[in-house]
Amino acid sequence: MNSLKALILAGGFATRLRPLSCTRPKMLFPVANKPLIDWTLESLSRCGVETVVMAVNYMAEAIARYLGPTKYNLGIIYSREERPLDTAGPIKRAEEHLRDGPFLVLNGDVISDVDYRELLNYHRRKGGLATITLIEVPDPSRYGAVELDGEGRILRFVEKPEPGRAPSNYINAGIYIFEPDVLDYIPAGRPVSTEREIFPKLAEEGLLYGYRASALWVDIGVPEDYLRANSLLLERIGGVQMGEDVEVDETAKLLPPTSIGKRVRIGGDSVIGPNTSIAEDVIIGRGCRIENSIIFPGAIIGDHSSIKNAIIGENATLERWVKVETGSLIGDYVTLCDGVTITGGVTICPSKRVEESILEPRRVM
Ligand code: GDD
Ligand code: MG
């Protein structure tokens, strides 16, 4: 698989993960305490990819600063957009790097263990212009769904089908092999959607194939899926992962799978896990309960607070007896005062100070 290149679409705005995505690109969100992009680059490197084109736009510099020109033995080229070019425009823009043979295209917000080599082999056997990895899901309406014939050819591609109108439960996993000729289908200089313009056309011409994979797969688009991706990867790693210089009181309990970052401190009688990632420099008081949650770096969790199915932003402070539950998102530098309960998909914007409980879905600006 010499010289196979991969293009990663890494420029989306991640609006459904605001406010956390206001201060960092989704590519840098920690999953099991490692940025999303690192999981992807590692799996590319393992499959023998040598060069990655990062198609960046929103917060491009944060990504470039973090990754630099090379990581995991991969050379990284940055292709920047002046304005968002959607999902096909960025591929066209990076054309000069993609002309020498079939290449991989990845939606950067997907965590998966799809075997790219098998995908490439399948693509070669079928001989189409493009091959899409397919995953079977119960509800295809948030994705692109396909109709397949017996040979694996895609007859129809429907992006975000209305509920009940999807041609099948096989959806586009956001992992493709393209022949360079696909580049000729993409108009230059304007936003173009692969899913709405290119795939329907290729399907119509009988040049699009689907590779059915049964693999770990999550699109980290909404908080619920972000938490699920985190749990799946923690499960895969197993046990309790401990960073350096962690201080855990001997009466605290850590339930696997859980990951504890560097320099975290955990007070007496606290119970952490399962399915929980605590990033570096987090301080957790006494008698706290944290499960199925993600805590970003530097947060302070006061005594007797509990967090369940929630995401707590960087340097947020929960005072004492605070409760955060069910899909709530607490922004960076937020303070939740003593005794506050936040539940039911509440989103709190950065640096807010919250003194009263919020018990219904709401966005606090
Ligand atoms: N560079 C760049 N520029 N990247 C972009 C842009 C852009 O203007 N717009 C979106 N992206 C990136 C996103 O960052 C993401 O990694 C990827 O393109 C897909 O965009 P999403 O906005 O996450 O799309 P989606 O999740 O609703 O749907 C897509 O993914 C599903 C699977 O996860 C589609 O490809 C569906 O067909 C698919 O099923
Ligand atoms: Mg997505």
Short mmCIF file of C-alpha atoms and ligand atoms in Angstrom, two decimals:
data_model
loop_
_atom_site.label_atom_id
_atom_site.label_comp_id
_atom_site.label_asym_id
_atom_site.label_seq_id
_atom_site.Cartn_x
_atom_site.Cartn_y
_atom_site.Cartn_z
CA MET A 1 0.00 0.00 0.00
CA ASN A 2 2.91 2.27 -0.80
CA SER A 3 2.23 5.97 -1.14
CA LEU A 4 -1.51 5.74 -0.42
CA LYS A 5 -2.61 9.19 0.59
CA ALA A 6 -5.52 10.18 2.78
CA LEU A 7 -7.47 13.42 2.82
CA ILE A 8 -9.18 14.25 6.10
CA LEU A 9 -12.13 16.63 6.08
CA ALA A 10 -11.42 18.59 9.23
CA GLY A 11 -13.04 21.96 8.68
CA GLY A 12 -16.61 21.66 9.96
CA PHE A 13 -18.00 24.07 12.56
CA ALA A 14 -19.28 21.37 14.93
CA THR A 15 -22.32 23.49 15.74
CA ARG A 16 -24.01 20.66 17.60
CA LEU A 17 -21.14 20.53 20.07
CA ARG A 18 -21.26 24.19 21.00
CA PRO A 19 -20.16 25.74 23.26
CA LEU A 20 -17.22 23.34 23.56
CA SER A 21 -16.49 23.74 19.85
CA CYS A 22 -16.35 27.55 20.16
CA THR A 23 -12.91 27.36 21.72
CA ARG A 24 -11.43 24.25 20.05
CA PRO A 25 -12.02 22.38 16.80
CA LYS A 26 -13.75 19.03 17.05
CA MET A 27 -10.55 17.32 15.85
CA LEU A 28 -8.97 18.23 19.17
CA PHE A 29 -11.78 17.00 21.41
CA PRO A 30 -10.39 14.35 23.76
CA VAL A 31 -11.73 10.84 23.34
CA ALA A 32 -10.50 8.49 26.06
CA ASN A 33 -8.09 11.31 26.89
CA LYS A 34 -6.53 11.54 23.43
CA PRO A 35 -7.58 14.05 20.74
CA LEU A 36 -9.91 12.64 18.11
CA ILE A 37 -7.44 13.41 15.31
CA ASP A 38 -4.74 11.30 16.98
CA TRP A 39 -6.97 8.21 16.88
CA THR A 40 -7.48 8.75 13.16
CA LEU A 41 -3.82 9.43 12.34
CA GLU A 42 -2.71 6.38 14.30
CA SER A 43 -5.07 4.12 12.41
CA LEU A 44 -3.91 5.58 9.08
CA SER A 45 -0.30 5.04 10.02
CA ARG A 46 -1.02 1.43 11.03
CA CYS A 47 -2.59 0.80 7.61
CA GLY A 48 0.53 1.98 5.79
CA VAL A 49 -0.62 5.48 4.78
CA GLU A 50 2.35 7.84 4.49
CA THR A 51 0.87 11.20 3.61
CA VAL A 52 -2.20 12.95 4.98
CA VAL A 53 -3.81 16.06 3.55
CA MET A 54 -5.69 17.91 6.28
CA ALA A 55 -8.49 19.93 4.68
CA VAL A 56 -8.90 22.65 7.28
CA ASN A 57 -10.95 25.78 7.62
CA TYR A 58 -12.58 26.51 10.99
CA MET A 59 -9.78 26.90 13.59
CA ALA A 60 -7.21 25.69 11.08
CA GLU A 61 -4.32 27.14 13.05
CA ALA A 62 -5.23 25.30 16.24
CA ILE A 63 -5.06 22.01 14.33
CA ALA A 64 -1.82 22.87 12.52
CA ARG A 65 -0.19 24.09 15.72
CA TYR A 66 -1.14 20.89 17.52
CA LEU A 67 -0.08 18.42 14.82
CA GLY A 68 2.81 20.14 13.06
CA PRO A 69 4.28 18.80 9.80
CA THR A 70 4.58 15.16 10.84
CA LYS A 71 3.16 12.74 13.40
CA TYR A 72 3.03 8.93 13.72
CA ASN A 73 5.41 8.71 10.73
CA LEU A 74 2.89 10.51 8.54
CA GLY A 75 3.72 13.59 6.52
CA ILE A 76 0.96 16.14 7.06
CA ILE A 77 0.03 18.68 4.38
CA TYR A 78 -2.47 21.44 5.27
CA SER A 79 -4.94 22.54 2.65
CA ARG A 80 -6.64 25.71 3.85
CA GLU A 81 -9.89 27.15 2.56
CA GLU A 82 -10.68 30.83 2.39
CA ARG A 83 -14.32 30.02 2.99
CA PRO A 84 -16.02 26.71 3.82
CA LEU A 85 -16.16 24.55 0.69
CA ASP A 86 -18.44 21.84 2.10
CA THR A 87 -17.39 18.19 1.72
CA ALA A 88 -16.26 17.92 -1.93
CA GLY A 89 -14.87 21.43 -2.48
CA PRO A 90 -11.93 20.79 -0.15
CA ILE A 91 -11.05 17.63 -2.10
CA LYS A 92 -11.00 19.57 -5.35
CA ARG A 93 -8.90 22.27 -3.74
CA ALA A 94 -6.28 19.68 -2.71
CA GLU A 95 -6.29 18.16 -6.21
CA GLU A 96 -2.57 18.71 -6.86
CA HIS A 97 -1.76 16.24 -4.06
CA LEU A 98 -4.25 13.59 -5.13
CA ARG A 99 -3.58 12.81 -8.77
CA ASP A 100 -1.19 9.88 -8.42
CA GLY A 101 -3.58 7.01 -7.67
CA PRO A 102 -6.57 5.97 -5.58
CA PHE A 103 -6.74 7.88 -2.29
CA LEU A 104 -8.65 7.70 0.97
CA VAL A 105 -11.12 10.37 2.07
CA LEU A 106 -12.21 10.50 5.70
CA ASN A 107 -14.79 12.55 7.54
CA GLY A 108 -12.60 13.79 10.35
CA ASP A 109 -15.31 13.56 12.98
CA VAL A 110 -15.64 9.78 12.78
CA ILE A 111 -14.03 7.29 15.16
CA SER A 112 -13.78 3.82 13.68
CA ASP A 113 -11.60 0.78 13.30
CA VAL A 114 -12.50 0.13 9.67
CA ASP A 115 -9.60 -1.63 7.92
CA TYR A 116 -8.55 0.76 5.14
CA ARG A 117 -6.48 -1.93 3.41
CA GLU A 118 -9.50 -4.20 3.09
CA LEU A 119 -11.50 -1.28 1.78
CA LEU A 120 -8.83 -0.59 -0.86
CA ASN A 121 -8.72 -4.26 -1.90
CA TYR A 122 -12.48 -4.36 -2.24
CA HIS A 123 -12.43 -1.14 -4.25
CA ARG A 124 -9.86 -2.62 -6.64
CA ARG A 125 -11.88 -5.81 -7.07
CA LYS A 126 -15.03 -3.87 -7.91
CA GLY A 127 -13.32 -1.45 -10.25
CA GLY A 128 -15.61 1.54 -9.67
CA LEU A 129 -14.61 5.20 -9.50
CA ALA A 130 -15.42 5.42 -5.82
CA THR A 131 -16.17 3.04 -2.95
CA ILE A 132 -18.01 4.12 0.18
CA THR A 133 -17.71 2.26 3.48
CA LEU A 134 -21.18 1.35 4.76
CA ILE A 135 -22.32 0.70 8.32
CA GLU A 136 -25.70 -0.66 9.33
CA VAL A 137 -27.56 1.55 11.82
CA PRO A 138 -31.08 1.46 13.30
CA ASP A 139 -31.92 5.06 12.26
CA PRO A 140 -30.38 6.28 8.97
CA SER A 141 -32.09 9.70 8.97
CA ARG A 142 -29.05 11.60 10.32
CA TYR A 143 -26.76 10.13 7.67
CA GLY A 144 -26.48 9.37 3.96
CA ALA A 145 -28.33 6.15 3.16
CA VAL A 146 -27.90 3.90 0.13
CA GLU A 147 -29.69 1.38 -2.01
CA LEU A 148 -27.41 -1.48 -3.08
CA ASP A 149 -27.69 -4.15 -5.75
CA GLY A 150 -26.47 -7.74 -5.28
CA GLU A 151 -23.00 -6.85 -6.60
CA GLY A 152 -22.36 -4.10 -4.06
CA ARG A 153 -23.10 -1.34 -6.55
CA ILE A 154 -24.87 1.69 -5.10
CA LEU A 155 -28.03 2.39 -7.09
CA ARG A 156 -29.16 5.37 -5.06
CA PHE A 157 -27.57 7.70 -2.51
CA VAL A 158 -29.89 9.78 -0.34
CA GLU A 159 -28.41 12.30 2.10
CA LYS A 160 -30.37 12.75 5.36
CA PRO A 161 -33.47 10.83 4.23
CA GLU A 162 -36.71 11.74 5.94
CA PRO A 163 -37.59 9.30 8.74
CA GLY A 164 -39.07 6.17 7.20
CA ARG A 165 -37.93 7.13 3.66
CA ALA A 166 -34.38 5.73 3.70
CA PRO A 167 -33.66 3.16 0.98
CA SER A 168 -31.96 0.87 3.55
CA ASN A 169 -30.30 0.91 6.95
CA TYR A 170 -26.85 0.97 5.37
CA ILE A 171 -25.34 4.38 5.78
CA ASN A 172 -22.32 6.25 4.54
CA ALA A 173 -19.59 5.89 7.16
CA GLY A 174 -17.64 8.87 5.81
CA ILE A 175 -14.70 6.66 4.73
CA TYR A 176 -14.08 6.45 0.97
CA ILE A 177 -11.62 5.40 -1.69
CA PHE A 178 -11.67 7.72 -4.71
CA GLU A 179 -9.94 7.28 -8.06
CA PRO A 180 -8.34 10.53 -9.25
CA ASP A 181 -11.01 10.69 -11.97
CA VAL A 182 -13.59 11.58 -9.28
CA LEU A 183 -11.82 14.96 -9.12
CA ASP A 184 -13.18 15.70 -12.60
CA TYR A 185 -16.73 15.45 -11.24
CA ILE A 186 -16.15 18.22 -8.70
CA PRO A 187 -16.55 21.81 -9.94
CA ALA A 188 -13.75 24.11 -8.74
CA GLY A 189 -13.98 27.33 -6.78
CA ARG A 190 -17.28 26.90 -4.98
CA PRO A 191 -18.74 24.85 -2.12
CA VAL A 192 -19.73 21.40 -3.35
CA SER A 193 -21.32 18.60 -1.34
CA THR A 194 -20.00 15.10 -2.04
CA GLU A 195 -23.20 13.64 -0.64
CA ARG A 196 -25.70 15.83 -2.48
CA GLU A 197 -23.92 16.39 -5.80
CA ILE A 198 -21.18 13.86 -6.43
CA PHE A 199 -22.44 10.55 -5.00
CA PRO A 200 -25.93 10.76 -6.62
CA LYS A 201 -24.23 11.39 -9.98
CA LEU A 202 -21.73 8.55 -9.62
CA ALA A 203 -24.54 6.24 -8.50
CA GLU A 204 -26.58 7.18 -11.53
CA GLU A 205 -23.65 6.32 -13.76
CA GLY A 206 -23.13 2.96 -12.01
CA LEU A 207 -19.62 3.88 -10.86
CA LEU A 208 -20.19 3.93 -7.10
CA TYR A 209 -19.73 0.88 -4.84
CA GLY A 210 -20.48 0.18 -1.19
CA TYR A 211 -18.23 -1.79 1.14
CA ARG A 212 -20.21 -3.18 4.05
CA ALA A 213 -18.09 -3.10 7.19
CA SER A 214 -18.93 -4.34 10.64
CA ALA A 215 -16.64 -2.25 12.75
CA LEU A 216 -16.57 0.10 15.66
CA TRP A 217 -18.00 3.31 14.26
CA VAL A 218 -19.28 6.58 15.72
CA ASP A 219 -19.75 10.04 14.20
CA ILE A 220 -18.96 12.49 17.01
CA GLY A 221 -21.62 14.97 15.94
CA VAL A 222 -23.80 15.34 19.03
CA PRO A 223 -22.98 15.15 22.75
CA GLU A 224 -24.66 11.78 23.14
CA ASP A 225 -22.48 10.23 20.41
CA TYR A 226 -19.38 11.92 21.75
CA LEU A 227 -20.03 10.24 25.11
CA ARG A 228 -20.68 6.94 23.34
CA ALA A 229 -17.42 7.13 21.35
CA ASN A 230 -15.60 7.86 24.58
CA SER A 231 -17.14 4.79 26.28
CA LEU A 232 -16.44 2.52 23.31
CA LEU A 233 -12.77 3.45 23.21
CA LEU A 234 -12.40 3.21 26.98
CA GLU A 235 -13.93 -0.26 26.82
CA ARG A 236 -11.54 -1.21 24.07
CA ILE A 237 -8.52 -0.07 26.12
CA GLY A 238 -10.01 -1.61 29.24
CA GLY A 239 -9.15 -1.14 32.92
CA VAL A 240 -8.23 2.10 34.61
CA GLN A 241 -5.69 4.18 32.69
CA MET A 242 -3.60 6.42 34.92
CA GLY A 243 -1.50 9.39 33.83
CA GLU A 244 1.65 10.49 35.65
CA ASP A 245 1.64 12.17 39.04
CA VAL A 246 -1.99 11.35 39.84
CA GLU A 247 -3.02 11.56 43.49
CA VAL A 248 -5.99 9.41 44.46
CA ASP A 249 -7.13 9.17 48.09
CA GLU A 250 -7.06 5.56 49.27
CA THR A 251 -10.78 5.62 50.05
CA ALA A 252 -11.70 6.71 46.49
CA LYS A 253 -12.83 4.09 43.98
CA LEU A 254 -12.04 3.99 40.27
CA LEU A 255 -14.40 1.78 38.27
CA PRO A 256 -13.22 0.53 34.85
CA PRO A 257 -13.22 1.44 32.10
CA THR A 258 -11.91 4.84 33.08
CA SER A 259 -9.04 7.10 32.07
CA ILE A 260 -7.41 9.53 34.48
CA GLY A 261 -5.08 12.17 33.01
CA LYS A 262 -1.83 13.53 34.36
CA ARG A 263 -1.72 15.33 37.69
CA VAL A 264 -5.39 14.67 38.50
CA ARG A 265 -6.31 14.72 42.19
CA ILE A 266 -9.23 12.72 43.59
CA GLY A 267 -10.51 13.15 47.15
CA GLY A 268 -11.70 10.62 49.71
CA ASP A 269 -14.84 8.51 49.15
CA SER A 270 -15.25 9.69 45.57
CA VAL A 271 -16.33 7.11 43.00
CA ILE A 272 -15.16 7.65 39.41
CA GLY A 273 -16.34 5.55 36.44
CA PRO A 274 -17.28 3.50 34.60
CA ASN A 275 -17.02 5.04 31.11
CA THR A 276 -15.39 8.22 32.31
CA SER A 277 -12.46 10.30 31.07
CA ILE A 278 -10.90 12.84 33.38
CA ALA A 279 -8.40 15.04 31.54
CA GLU A 280 -5.17 16.40 32.99
CA ASP A 281 -5.04 18.76 35.95
CA VAL A 282 -8.61 18.14 37.06
CA ILE A 283 -9.24 18.39 40.80
CA ILE A 284 -12.02 16.30 42.28
CA GLY A 285 -13.08 16.80 45.89
CA ARG A 286 -14.43 14.38 48.48
CA GLY A 287 -17.54 12.25 48.09
CA CYS A 288 -18.00 12.96 44.39
CA ARG A 289 -19.67 10.56 41.94
CA ILE A 290 -18.76 10.76 38.25
CA GLU A 291 -19.93 8.26 35.66
CA ASN A 292 -20.29 8.05 31.89
CA SER A 293 -18.85 11.54 31.49
CA ILE A 294 -16.01 13.53 29.98
CA ILE A 295 -14.20 16.16 32.03
CA PHE A 296 -11.92 18.57 30.13
CA PRO A 297 -8.55 19.75 31.51
CA GLY A 298 -8.29 21.85 34.62
CA ALA A 299 -11.89 21.53 35.82
CA ILE A 300 -12.54 21.68 39.55
CA ILE A 301 -15.23 19.43 40.95
CA GLY A 302 -16.22 20.41 44.48
CA ASP A 303 -17.04 18.06 47.36
CA HIS A 304 -20.15 15.87 47.06
CA SER A 305 -20.85 16.83 43.49
CA SER A 306 -22.16 14.27 41.00
CA ILE A 307 -21.85 14.13 37.23
CA LYS A 308 -23.63 11.61 35.05
CA ASN A 309 -23.84 11.45 31.21
CA ALA A 310 -22.40 14.93 30.91
CA ILE A 311 -19.48 16.88 29.51
CA ILE A 312 -17.66 19.48 31.60
CA GLY A 313 -15.52 22.09 29.80
CA GLU A 314 -11.98 23.23 30.48
CA ASN A 315 -11.37 25.01 33.78
CA ALA A 316 -15.04 24.88 34.71
CA THR A 317 -15.75 24.97 38.44
CA LEU A 318 -18.47 22.99 40.16
CA GLU A 319 -18.69 24.23 43.72
CA ARG A 320 -20.16 21.80 46.30
CA TRP A 321 -23.20 19.52 46.12
CA VAL A 322 -23.59 20.30 42.42
CA LYS A 323 -25.34 17.81 40.18
CA VAL A 324 -24.96 17.67 36.37
CA GLU A 325 -26.89 15.06 34.40
CA THR A 326 -28.21 13.65 31.12
CA GLY A 327 -26.51 15.12 28.10
CA SER A 328 -25.74 18.50 29.64
CA LEU A 329 -22.79 20.46 28.30
CA ILE A 330 -20.98 22.84 30.61
CA GLY A 331 -18.78 25.39 28.78
CA ASP A 332 -15.19 26.34 29.60
CA TYR A 333 -14.70 28.49 32.70
CA VAL A 334 -18.33 28.15 33.82
CA THR A 335 -19.03 28.26 37.54
CA LEU A 336 -21.90 26.21 38.95
CA CYS A 337 -22.56 27.47 42.44
CA ASP A 338 -23.23 25.40 45.59
CA GLY A 339 -26.21 23.06 45.35
CA VAL A 340 -27.07 23.75 41.69
CA THR A 341 -28.64 20.91 39.65
CA ILE A 342 -28.37 20.94 35.85
CA THR A 343 -30.25 18.24 34.00
CA GLY A 344 -31.87 17.26 30.71
CA GLY A 345 -29.63 18.50 27.91
CA VAL A 346 -28.82 21.95 29.22
CA THR A 347 -26.01 23.86 27.49
CA ILE A 348 -24.13 26.55 29.38
CA CYS A 349 -21.94 29.02 27.50
CA PRO A 350 -18.36 29.76 28.56
CA SER A 351 -17.60 31.80 31.67
CA LYS A 352 -21.22 31.94 32.92
CA ARG A 353 -21.90 31.84 36.61
CA VAL A 354 -24.99 29.78 37.41
CA GLU A 355 -26.63 30.19 40.81
CA GLU A 356 -30.01 28.49 40.26
CA SER A 357 -30.85 24.96 39.15
CA ILE A 358 -31.97 24.35 35.56
CA LEU A 359 -34.15 21.29 35.07
CA GLU A 360 -35.26 21.52 31.46
CA PRO A 361 -33.42 21.68 28.11
CA ARG A 362 -32.12 25.21 27.69
CA ARG A 363 -29.15 27.13 26.41
CA VAL A 364 -27.73 29.58 28.91
CA MET A 365 -25.97 32.39 27.03
N1 GDD B 1 -12.56 21.31 5.18
C1 GDD B 1 -13.88 21.32 5.37
N2 GDD B 1 -14.62 22.35 4.86
N3 GDD B 1 -14.44 20.30 6.04
C2 GDD B 1 -15.79 20.32 6.22
C3 GDD B 1 -16.61 21.35 5.74
C4 GDD B 1 -15.97 22.43 5.02
O1 GDD B 1 -16.60 23.40 4.55
N4 GDD B 1 -17.90 21.08 6.07
C5 GDD B 1 -17.88 19.90 6.74
N5 GDD B 1 -16.59 19.44 6.84
C6 GDD B 1 -16.14 18.19 7.47
C7 GDD B 1 -16.62 18.05 8.90
O2 GDD B 1 -15.64 18.58 9.78
C8 GDD B 1 -16.76 16.54 9.06
O3 GDD B 1 -15.53 15.95 9.42
C9 GDD B 1 -17.11 16.08 7.65
O4 GDD B 1 -16.74 17.13 6.77
C10 GDD B 1 -18.61 15.75 7.49
O5 GDD B 1 -19.37 16.88 7.81
P1 GDD B 1 -20.54 16.83 8.90
O6 GDD B 1 -21.09 18.19 9.00
O7 GDD B 1 -20.05 16.17 10.14
O8 GDD B 1 -21.61 15.93 8.15
P2 GDD B 1 -22.66 14.90 8.78
O9 GDD B 1 -22.10 14.17 9.92
O10 GDD B 1 -23.94 15.61 8.97
O11 GDD B 1 -22.87 13.87 7.53
C11 GDD B 1 -21.75 13.29 6.90
O12 GDD B 1 -21.21 12.22 7.66
C12 GDD B 1 -22.11 11.09 7.85
C13 GDD B 1 -21.35 10.02 8.59
O13 GDD B 1 -20.77 10.51 9.72
C14 GDD B 1 -22.22 12.77 5.52
O14 GDD B 1 -21.05 12.34 4.83
C15 GDD B 1 -23.20 11.61 5.66
O15 GDD B 1 -23.52 11.09 4.39
C16 GDD B 1 -22.58 10.52 6.50
O16 GDD B 1 -23.51 9.44 6.71
MG MG B 2 -20.45 14.36 11.14
#
